[in-house]
mmCIF file of C-alpha atoms in Angstrom:
data_model
loop_
_atom_site.group_PDB
_atom_site.id
_atom_site.type_symbol
_atom_site.label_atom_id
_atom_site.label_comp_id
_atom_site.label_asym_id
_atom_site.label_seq_id
_atom_site.Cartn_x
_atom_site.Cartn_y
_atom_site.Cartn_z
ATOM 1 C CA MET A 1 -35.604 -56.805 7.830
ATOM 2 C CA GLU A 2 -33.409 -54.977 5.189
ATOM 3 C CA ASP A 3 -35.826 -52.502 4.000
ATOM 4 C CA MET A 4 -35.658 -51.719 7.746
ATOM 5 C CA ASN A 5 -32.294 -51.021 8.089
ATOM 6 C CA TYR A 6 -32.068 -48.801 5.240
ATOM 7 C CA PHE A 7 -34.812 -46.884 6.149
ATOM 8 C CA GLN A 8 -33.293 -46.145 9.729
ATOM 9 C CA GLY A 9 -29.845 -45.408 7.470
ATOM 10 C CA LEU A 10 -32.072 -42.747 5.344
ATOM 11 C CA ALA A 11 -33.414 -41.456 8.500
ATOM 12 C CA ALA A 12 -30.090 -40.988 10.292
ATOM 13 C CA GLY A 13 -28.636 -39.197 6.999
ATOM 14 C CA ILE A 14 -31.324 -37.155 6.820
ATOM 15 C CA LYS A 15 -31.129 -35.950 10.482
ATOM 16 C CA THR A 16 -27.129 -35.359 10.514
ATOM 17 C CA LEU A 17 -28.179 -33.036 7.199
ATOM 18 C CA CYS A 18 -30.473 -31.052 9.024
ATOM 19 C CA VAL A 19 -27.671 -30.741 12.066
ATOM 20 C CA GLY A 20 -25.421 -29.318 9.758
ATOM 21 C CA LEU A 21 -27.962 -27.264 7.956
ATOM 22 C CA LYS A 22 -29.015 -25.711 11.331
ATOM 23 C CA THR A 23 -25.446 -24.943 12.167
ATOM 24 C CA THR A 24 -25.180 -23.126 9.024
ATOM 25 C CA MET A 25 -27.526 -21.160 9.220
ATOM 26 C CA ARG A 26 -27.224 -20.199 12.676
ATOM 27 C CA GLU A 27 -23.792 -19.124 11.342
ATOM 28 C CA LEU A 28 -24.676 -17.269 8.455
ATOM 29 C CA PHE A 29 -26.948 -14.955 10.620
ATOM 30 C CA THR A 30 -24.032 -14.125 12.990
ATOM 31 C CA LYS A 31 -22.236 -10.749 13.264
ATOM 32 C CA LYS A 32 -18.572 -11.518 11.992
ATOM 33 C CA ILE A 33 -15.558 -11.256 13.963
ATOM 34 C CA THR A 34 -13.195 -11.891 10.791
ATOM 35 C CA GLU A 35 -10.036 -9.290 10.385
ATOM 36 C CA GLN A 36 -10.189 -7.677 6.323
ATOM 37 C CA TYR A 37 -6.569 -7.224 6.948
ATOM 38 C CA PRO A 38 -5.573 -5.823 4.264
ATOM 39 C CA GLU A 39 -8.371 -3.352 4.182
ATOM 40 C CA ASN A 40 -7.873 -2.646 7.730
ATOM 41 C CA ARG A 41 -4.555 -1.725 8.478
ATOM 42 C CA LYS A 42 -5.119 1.807 9.956
ATOM 43 C CA GLU A 43 -7.206 0.487 12.666
ATOM 44 C CA LEU A 44 -5.677 -2.818 13.248
ATOM 45 C CA VAL A 45 -3.998 -2.811 16.364
ATOM 46 C CA MET A 46 -2.173 -5.338 17.723
ATOM 47 C CA PHE A 47 -2.020 -6.350 21.767
ATOM 48 C CA ASP A 48 0.069 -4.955 23.963
ATOM 49 C CA ARG A 49 2.584 -8.167 24.548
ATOM 50 C CA PHE A 50 3.236 -8.081 20.526
ATOM 51 C CA ARG A 51 6.690 -8.705 19.369
ATOM 52 C CA GLY A 52 7.526 -6.322 16.169
ATOM 53 C CA SER A 53 10.621 -5.631 15.284
ATOM 54 C CA LEU A 54 13.657 -4.492 17.547
ATOM 55 C CA VAL A 55 14.107 -0.169 17.278
ATOM 56 C CA MET A 56 16.505 1.717 19.651
ATOM 57 C CA PRO A 57 14.183 4.647 20.236
ATOM 58 C CA HIS A 58 15.847 8.274 19.578
ATOM 59 C CA ASN A 59 15.156 11.402 20.854
ATOM 60 C CA ASP A 60 14.537 14.731 19.037
ATOM 61 C CA ASN A 61 18.114 15.726 19.357
ATOM 62 C CA ASN A 62 18.775 12.260 17.432
ATOM 63 C CA GLU A 63 20.340 11.075 20.467
ATOM 64 C CA HIS A 64 19.638 7.404 22.009
ATOM 65 C CA LYS A 65 20.695 5.533 25.159
ATOM 66 C CA CYS A 66 22.956 2.815 24.037
ATOM 67 C CA ILE A 67 26.732 3.097 25.621
ATOM 68 C CA ALA A 68 27.515 0.015 23.896
ATOM 69 C CA CYS A 69 28.337 -2.361 26.109
ATOM 70 C CA GLY A 70 27.446 -5.011 24.260
ATOM 71 C CA LEU A 71 25.637 -7.367 26.689
ATOM 72 C CA CYS A 72 22.403 -7.510 24.090
ATOM 73 C CA MET A 73 24.919 -8.939 21.897
ATOM 74 C CA THR A 74 26.651 -11.249 24.669
ATOM 75 C CA ASN A 75 23.026 -12.679 25.252
ATOM 76 C CA CYS A 76 21.573 -13.124 22.342
ATOM 77 C CA PRO A 77 21.018 -16.698 21.376
ATOM 78 C CA ASN A 78 21.404 -16.770 18.001
ATOM 79 C CA GLY A 79 23.942 -14.115 17.392
ATOM 80 C CA THR A 80 20.974 -11.183 15.852
ATOM 81 C CA ILE A 81 22.458 -8.272 17.372
ATOM 82 C CA THR A 82 26.185 -7.393 15.850
ATOM 83 C CA VAL A 83 27.384 -3.739 18.118
ATOM 84 C CA THR A 84 30.698 -2.534 16.597
ATOM 85 C CA SER A 85 32.241 -0.082 18.972
ATOM 86 C CA GLN A 86 35.083 2.605 19.005
ATOM 87 C CA MET A 87 36.635 4.327 21.293
ATOM 88 C CA ILE A 88 37.434 8.033 21.081
ATOM 89 C CA GLU A 89 38.848 10.850 23.460
ATOM 90 C CA THR A 90 36.623 13.571 25.245
ATOM 91 C CA GLU A 91 37.314 16.846 26.034
ATOM 92 C CA ASP A 92 38.732 15.709 29.467
ATOM 93 C CA GLY A 93 41.477 13.472 28.004
ATOM 94 C CA LYS A 94 38.941 10.997 28.850
ATOM 95 C CA LYS A 95 38.654 7.960 26.753
ATOM 96 C CA LYS A 96 35.328 6.610 26.197
ATOM 97 C CA LYS A 97 33.571 4.035 24.067
ATOM 98 C CA VAL A 98 31.001 5.218 21.546
ATOM 99 C CA LEU A 99 28.338 3.116 19.945
ATOM 100 C CA ASP A 100 29.853 3.213 15.911
ATOM 101 C CA LYS A 101 27.190 0.373 14.332
ATOM 102 C CA TYR A 102 24.582 -1.682 15.849
ATOM 103 C CA LEU A 103 23.307 -4.066 13.446
ATOM 104 C CA TYR A 104 19.700 -6.611 13.481
ATOM 105 C CA ASP A 105 19.445 -9.208 11.635
ATOM 106 C CA GLN A 106 15.439 -9.905 11.758
ATOM 107 C CA GLY A 107 15.888 -12.989 9.585
ATOM 108 C CA ILE A 108 17.377 -14.605 12.432
ATOM 109 C CA CYS A 109 15.901 -13.358 15.540
ATOM 110 C CA MET A 110 13.365 -15.398 17.198
ATOM 111 C CA TYR A 111 11.932 -12.659 19.300
ATOM 112 C CA CYS A 112 13.141 -13.922 22.556
ATOM 113 C CA GLU A 113 13.353 -10.839 24.089
ATOM 114 C CA ILE A 114 16.668 -11.606 26.122
ATOM 115 C CA CYS A 115 18.168 -8.748 24.448
ATOM 116 C CA VAL A 116 15.738 -6.197 25.994
ATOM 117 C CA ARG A 117 15.617 -7.695 29.157
ATOM 118 C CA VAL A 118 19.557 -7.451 30.093
ATOM 119 C CA CYS A 119 19.929 -4.104 28.672
ATOM 120 C CA PRO A 120 21.194 -2.041 31.519
ATOM 121 C CA GLN A 121 20.216 1.579 29.822
ATOM 122 C CA LYS A 122 16.994 0.361 28.300
ATOM 123 C CA ALA A 123 17.958 1.452 24.695
ATOM 124 C CA ILE A 124 15.677 -0.853 23.026
ATOM 125 C CA THR A 125 12.639 -2.183 22.170
ATOM 126 C CA PHE A 126 10.603 -4.116 19.920
ATOM 127 C CA ASP A 127 8.014 -2.085 18.323
ATOM 128 C CA GLN A 128 4.133 -3.406 17.195
ATOM 129 C CA SER A 129 5.060 -3.545 13.482
ATOM 130 C CA PHE A 130 4.374 -6.950 11.925
ATOM 131 C CA GLU A 131 4.666 -6.782 8.316
ATOM 132 C CA THR A 132 8.292 -7.412 7.337
ATOM 133 C CA ALA A 133 7.871 -9.851 4.478
ATOM 134 C CA VAL A 134 10.305 -8.833 1.912
ATOM 135 C CA PHE A 135 11.665 -10.371 -1.146
ATOM 136 C CA ASP A 136 15.393 -10.003 -0.577
ATOM 137 C CA ARG A 137 16.922 -11.536 2.636
ATOM 138 C CA GLN A 138 19.705 -8.629 3.348
ATOM 139 C CA LYS A 139 15.981 -6.061 3.681
ATOM 140 C CA LEU A 140 16.330 -7.688 6.900
ATOM 141 C CA VAL A 141 19.439 -6.563 8.285
ATOM 142 C CA LYS A 142 19.494 -2.980 10.243
ATOM 143 C CA GLN A 143 21.403 -0.248 11.137
ATOM 144 C CA LEU A 144 19.343 0.694 14.035
ATOM 145 C CA ASN A 145 21.312 3.708 14.895
ATOM 146 C CA HIS A 146 20.592 6.091 12.498
ATOM 147 C CA GLU A 147 22.769 8.241 10.868
ATOM 148 C CA GLY A 148 25.128 10.850 12.976
ATOM 149 C CA SER A 149 23.420 9.520 15.913
ATOM 150 C CA LYS A 150 24.827 9.945 19.574
ATOM 151 C CA CYS A 151 24.684 8.832 23.115
ATOM 152 C CA GLU A 152 22.333 10.719 25.267
ATOM 153 C CA GLU A 153 24.890 12.737 27.384
ATOM 154 C CA ARG A 154 23.294 11.608 31.143
ATOM 155 C CA LYS A 155 24.271 13.797 34.706
ATOM 156 C CA PRO A 156 25.121 11.884 36.939
ATOM 157 C CA VAL A 157 22.709 10.932 39.683
ATOM 158 C CA ALA A 158 23.046 13.311 42.593
ATOM 159 C CA ARG A 159 23.342 10.732 45.797
ATOM 160 C CA PRO A 160 22.421 12.596 49.011
ATOM 161 C CA ALA A 161 25.147 13.505 51.240
ATOM 162 C CA ALA A 162 26.113 10.840 54.064
ATOM 163 C CA VAL A 163 24.455 11.575 57.254
ATOM 164 C CA ALA A 164 27.458 12.554 59.224
ATOM 165 C CA LYS A 165 27.178 10.426 63.169
ATOM 166 C CA PRO A 166 28.139 13.145 65.864
ATOM 167 C CA ALA A 167 31.727 12.201 67.379
ATOM 168 C CA ALA A 168 31.680 10.408 70.637
ATOM 169 C CA ALA A 169 33.704 12.652 73.286
ATOM 170 C CA LYS A 170 36.533 10.531 73.688
ATOM 171 C CA PRO A 171 38.697 11.070 77.030
ATOM 172 C CA ALA A 172 41.657 13.112 76.642
ATOM 173 C CA ALA A 173 44.389 10.430 77.135
ATOM 174 C CA THR A 174 48.826 11.995 77.602
ATOM 175 C CA ALA A 175 50.099 10.063 75.260
ATOM 176 C CA ALA A 176 53.281 8.464 77.068
ATOM 177 C CA PRO A 177 56.525 9.250 75.377
ATOM 178 C CA ALA A 178 57.889 6.195 73.261
ATOM 179 C CA PRO A 179 60.448 3.841 74.745
ATOM 180 C CA ALA A 180 64.127 5.081 73.517
ATOM 181 C CA PRO A 181 65.118 2.112 71.120
ATOM 182 C CA VAL A 182 68.059 0.236 73.169
ATOM 183 C CA GLU A 183 71.088 -0.327 71.692
ATOM 184 C CA ALA A 184 72.845 -3.790 71.713
ATOM 185 C CA LYS A 185 75.963 -3.908 72.796
ATOM 186 C CA PRO A 186 78.462 -6.885 71.011
ATOM 187 C CA LYS A 187 78.986 -9.548 73.174
ATOM 188 C CA THR A 188 82.170 -10.074 74.708
ATOM 189 C CA ASP A 189 84.463 -13.378 76.155
ATOM 190 C CA THR A 190 83.658 -12.616 79.111
ATOM 191 C CA GLU A 191 80.332 -12.515 79.159
#
């Protein structure tokens, strides 16, 4: 009886060993899909919805779209963004708020994208960069507006003129003269 259990256990062990070897041999000859990360940096592309780090796009004239409203800073849940602005006087004598510094601390950012969604000017966005490891945390604090950059001059949007409704013909009525004010007489004892 004991010999029977021994041989049954040995057969079960050999069977499971063969199943494991079969799986190993099958995977040995299948096409590999492993990303060789450091070697394939040039052709590695992240998916569209990936949130790398926050950037403020500038055009060829070193202009950005940020108007320093501070909505991104207000809505950031953990204080990642610091917007510093200053008031200047324009040529026409009006006061205008302009962006002085836009600081972004990537070390405490949780990549929720609330700042991008609330921006009324679409001035900030996340890019596809994913290599952000550094040895010093101070390098994770970035100034997004370039030196000497300024806000893009936006022309006011031309709104279509309101269509004037034709005035309905009103009957010509002669206005009656207003009655003259009546002066009150002082009361006497005889009245």
